[in-house]
CSV table of C-alpha atoms in Angstrom, one decimal:
chain,number,residue,atom,x,y,z
A,1,MET,CA,3.8,37.0,30.0
A,2,LYS,CA,5.0,33.5,31.3
A,3,ARG,CA,3.1,32.1,34.2
A,4,PRO,CA,5.0,30.7,37.1
A,5,LEU,CA,4.2,27.1,36.3
A,6,GLU,CA,4.7,27.4,32.7
A,7,PRO,CA,7.4,25.0,31.5
A,8,SER,CA,10.6,26.4,30.0
A,9,ALA,CA,14.2,25.7,29.2
A,10,GLU,CA,15.4,28.6,31.4
A,11,GLY,CA,13.7,26.9,34.5
A,12,ARG,CA,15.6,23.7,33.7
A,13,GLY,CA,18.9,25.7,33.6
A,14,ARG,CA,18.5,27.1,37.0
A,15,VAL,CA,17.8,23.7,38.4
A,16,VAL,CA,20.9,22.4,36.8
A,17,GLY,CA,22.9,25.3,38.1
A,18,ILE,CA,21.9,24.9,41.8
A,19,THR,CA,22.4,21.0,41.5
A,20,ASP,CA,26.1,21.3,40.9
A,21,GLY,CA,26.5,23.7,43.9
A,22,VAL,CA,24.6,21.5,46.3
A,23,PHE,CA,26.9,18.6,45.4
A,24,ALA,CA,30.0,20.4,45.6
A,25,ILE,CA,29.1,21.5,49.2
A,26,ALA,CA,28.1,18.0,50.3
A,27,LEU,CA,31.3,16.6,48.8
A,28,THR,CA,33.2,19.1,50.9
A,29,LEU,CA,31.3,18.5,54.1
A,30,ILE,CA,31.8,14.7,54.1
A,31,VAL,CA,35.6,15.0,54.0
A,32,LEU,CA,35.6,17.7,56.7
A,33,GLU,CA,34.4,15.0,59.2
A,34,ILE,CA,37.8,13.4,58.9
A,35,ARG,CA,39.8,15.5,61.3
A,36,VAL,CA,43.7,15.4,61.8
A,37,PRO,CA,44.4,13.9,65.4
A,38,ALA,CA,45.1,16.7,67.8
A,39,HIS,CA,48.9,17.4,68.2
A,40,GLU,CA,48.8,17.4,72.1
A,41,THR,CA,47.5,13.8,72.0
A,42,VAL,CA,50.3,12.3,70.0
A,43,HIS,CA,53.8,11.9,71.5
A,44,SER,CA,55.2,9.1,69.5
A,45,GLU,CA,55.2,7.4,66.2
A,46,ASN,CA,53.1,4.6,67.7
A,47,GLU,CA,50.5,7.0,69.0
A,48,LEU,CA,50.2,8.7,65.7
A,49,ILE,CA,49.7,5.3,63.9
A,50,ALA,CA,47.1,4.3,66.4
A,51,ALA,CA,45.3,7.8,66.0
A,52,VAL,CA,45.3,7.4,62.3
A,53,ALA,CA,44.1,3.9,62.6
A,54,ALA,CA,41.3,5.1,64.8
A,55,LEU,CA,40.0,7.3,61.8
A,56,ALA,CA,39.3,4.0,59.7
A,57,PRO,CA,35.5,4.0,60.2
A,58,ARG,CA,35.6,7.7,58.9
A,59,PHE,CA,37.5,6.9,55.8
A,60,LEU,CA,35.2,3.9,55.2
A,61,THR,CA,32.1,6.0,55.4
A,62,TYR,CA,33.8,8.9,53.3
A,63,ALA,CA,34.5,6.3,50.6
A,64,LEU,CA,30.9,5.1,50.8
A,65,SER,CA,29.4,8.7,50.6
A,66,PHE,CA,31.8,9.9,48.0
A,67,LEU,CA,30.6,7.1,45.8
A,68,THR,CA,27.1,7.8,46.6
A,69,LEU,CA,27.3,11.3,45.6
A,70,THR,CA,29.2,10.5,42.5
A,71,ILE,CA,26.6,7.9,41.5
A,72,PHE,CA,23.6,10.4,42.2
A,73,TRP,CA,25.4,13.3,40.5
A,74,PHE,CA,26.1,11.2,37.3
A,75,GLY,CA,22.4,10.0,37.6
A,76,GLN,CA,21.1,13.6,38.0
A,77,GLN,CA,23.2,14.9,35.2
A,78,ALA,CA,21.9,12.1,32.9
A,79,GLN,CA,18.4,13.0,33.6
A,80,HIS,CA,19.1,16.7,33.0
A,81,GLY,CA,20.6,15.8,29.6
A,82,LEU,CA,17.3,14.0,28.8
A,83,VAL,CA,14.9,16.8,30.1
A,84,ALA,CA,14.3,19.6,27.7
A,85,LYS,CA,12.3,21.9,30.2
A,86,SER,CA,11.2,22.4,33.7
A,87,ASP,CA,8.4,24.0,35.6
A,88,ARG,CA,7.9,24.8,39.4
A,89,ARG,CA,6.6,21.5,40.3
A,90,LEU,CA,9.6,19.7,38.7
A,91,ALA,CA,12.0,22.2,40.2
A,92,THR,CA,10.4,21.4,43.5
A,93,LEU,CA,11.0,17.8,43.1
A,94,ASN,CA,14.6,18.5,42.2
A,95,LEU,CA,15.0,20.5,45.2
A,96,CYS,CA,13.6,17.8,47.4
A,97,PHE,CA,16.2,15.6,45.8
A,98,LEU,CA,19.0,18.2,46.7
A,99,GLY,CA,17.6,18.4,50.2
A,100,PHE,CA,18.5,14.8,50.8
A,101,VAL,CA,21.9,15.3,49.1
A,102,ALA,CA,22.6,18.0,51.6
A,103,LEU,CA,21.5,15.5,54.4
A,104,LEU,CA,24.0,13.0,53.3
A,105,PRO,CA,27.0,14.6,55.4
A,106,PHE,CA,24.9,14.0,58.6
A,107,SER,CA,24.0,10.4,58.0
A,108,THR,CA,27.5,9.9,56.9
A,109,ASP,CA,28.9,11.3,60.3
A,110,LEU,CA,26.3,9.3,62.3
A,111,LEU,CA,27.3,6.1,60.6
A,112,ALA,CA,31.1,6.9,61.2
A,113,ASP,CA,30.3,7.4,64.9
A,114,PHE,CA,28.1,4.5,65.4
A,115,LEU,CA,29.3,2.0,62.8
A,116,GLU,CA,28.3,-1.0,65.0
A,117,PHE,CA,24.8,0.1,65.6
A,118,ARG,CA,21.7,-1.0,63.2
A,119,THR,CA,20.1,2.5,63.6
A,120,ALA,CA,23.0,4.3,62.1
A,121,VAL,CA,22.9,1.9,59.1
A,122,LEU,CA,19.1,2.4,58.7
A,123,VAL,CA,19.4,6.1,58.9
A,124,TYR,CA,21.9,5.9,56.2
A,125,TRP,CA,19.9,3.7,54.2
A,126,LEU,CA,16.8,5.9,54.5
A,127,ASN,CA,18.9,8.7,53.1
A,128,LEU,CA,19.7,6.6,50.1
A,129,LEU,CA,16.0,5.6,49.8
A,130,MET,CA,14.8,9.2,49.8
A,131,LEU,CA,17.5,10.1,47.3
A,132,GLY,CA,16.1,7.4,45.0
A,133,LEU,CA,12.5,8.2,45.5
A,134,THR,CA,12.9,11.9,44.8
A,135,LEU,CA,15.0,11.2,41.7
A,136,LEU,CA,12.4,8.6,40.6
A,137,ALA,CA,9.6,11.0,41.1
A,138,SER,CA,11.3,13.9,39.2
A,139,TRP,CA,11.9,11.6,36.2
A,140,ARG,CA,8.3,10.3,36.2
A,141,TYR,CA,7.0,13.8,36.4
A,142,ALA,CA,9.1,14.9,33.5
A,143,ASP,CA,8.1,11.7,31.5
A,144,LYS,CA,4.4,12.1,32.1
A,145,ASN,CA,4.3,15.7,31.4
A,146,GLY,CA,6.1,15.8,28.0
A,147,PHE,CA,9.3,17.5,29.3
A,148,LEU,CA,11.7,15.0,27.9
A,149,ALA,CA,13.9,16.1,24.9
A,150,GLU,CA,13.3,15.3,21.4
A,151,GLY,CA,14.7,11.9,20.5
A,152,VAL,CA,14.3,10.2,23.9
A,153,ASP,CA,12.6,7.0,23.2
A,154,ALA,CA,10.7,4.5,25.3
A,155,GLU,CA,13.8,2.2,25.8
A,156,THR,CA,15.8,5.0,27.3
A,157,THR,CA,13.0,6.1,29.5
A,158,ARG,CA,12.7,2.5,30.7
A,159,THR,CA,16.3,2.2,31.3
A,160,VAL,CA,16.4,5.3,33.6
A,161,TYR,CA,13.5,3.6,35.8
A,162,LEU,CA,15.1,0.3,35.9
A,163,ARG,CA,18.7,1.8,37.1
A,164,ILE,CA,17.0,3.5,40.0
A,165,VAL,CA,14.8,0.7,40.9
A,166,LYS,CA,17.5,-1.8,40.8
A,167,ALA,CA,20.0,0.2,42.9
A,168,GLN,CA,17.1,0.7,45.4
A,169,ILE,CA,16.7,-3.0,45.7
A,170,LEU,CA,20.3,-3.7,46.2
A,171,TRP,CA,20.6,-1.0,48.9
A,172,ALA,CA,17.6,-2.5,50.7
A,173,ILE,CA,19.3,-5.9,50.7
A,174,GLY,CA,22.3,-4.2,52.1
A,175,ALA,CA,20.2,-2.5,54.9
A,176,ALA,CA,18.5,-5.8,55.6
A,177,LEU,CA,21.9,-7.4,56.1
A,178,CYS,CA,22.3,-5.1,59.4
A,179,LEU,CA,20.1,-7.6,61.1
A,180,VAL,CA,23.0,-10.1,60.7
A,181,SER,CA,25.9,-7.4,61.1
A,182,PRO,CA,26.0,-3.6,60.7
A,183,LEU,CA,29.5,-3.9,59.4
A,184,LEU,CA,28.4,-6.6,56.7
A,185,SER,CA,25.6,-4.3,55.6
A,186,VAL,CA,28.0,-1.5,55.1
A,187,GLY,CA,30.3,-3.7,53.2
A,188,PHE,CA,27.7,-4.9,51.1
A,189,ILE,CA,26.4,-1.3,50.3
A,190,LEU,CA,30.1,-0.2,49.5
A,191,VAL,CA,30.4,-3.1,47.1
A,192,VAL,CA,27.2,-2.1,45.3
A,193,GLN,CA,28.5,1.6,45.1
A,194,LEU,CA,31.8,0.4,43.6
A,195,ILE,CA,29.9,-1.7,41.0
A,196,TYR,CA,27.8,1.3,40.0
A,197,ALA,CA,30.7,3.6,40.0
A,198,ALA,CA,32.9,1.1,37.8
A,199,ALA,CA,29.7,0.8,35.5
A,200,LEU,CA,30.1,4.5,34.7
A,201,ARG,CA,33.1,3.6,32.6
A,202,ALA,CA,32.3,0.2,31.6
A,203,PRO,CA,29.6,-0.5,28.9
A,204,LEU,CA,29.2,-4.0,29.8
A,205,LEU,CA,28.4,-3.3,33.5
A,206,ARG,CA,26.0,-0.5,32.4
A,207,LYS,CA,24.2,-3.1,30.5
A,208,ILE,CA,23.9,-5.5,33.5
A,209,ILE,CA,22.8,-2.8,35.9
A,210,GLY,CA,20.6,-0.9,33.5
């Protein structure tokens, strides 16, 4: 009879299954924050244009968070592909990661409503920081406890560590820019997200950021 903490491929499979579900819900929730202007408040073409233009901060933060979720989903899937088994502790670390994924719609909504405030930017950055730390912790645990799949060499392990750390350093720089301008900070983080998203399809960029 298996003990609850005993590593198994079955445990890994359950973690993979719940991961996709949580990401799907988070992706849905962030777009639900972009609401169509109320019909009773719009009486002309110009008013409709103005109402849509007023949604610009929400479209900006939606794009930012969509890219964030895309990057972390690919990162999590890459890790799952390199991990052969899981135990309760590793599953708990993955659930902590998913908890911060589920929190992203809130930090996105806060940022959209208070784009000009440093606090909103810092809350969003803290969400990114906790995503990175929990992802790093789960990878380190799997690495140190021999849960990685056969054939995962030291270079691959190091690359995973470096990608997480490099992204966190860049996001920290972006957060620090809110001392100059919150909008500049958001713009910098968005550019970082675009680079990482592009790197998913560009081998040269992957080599630079990895």
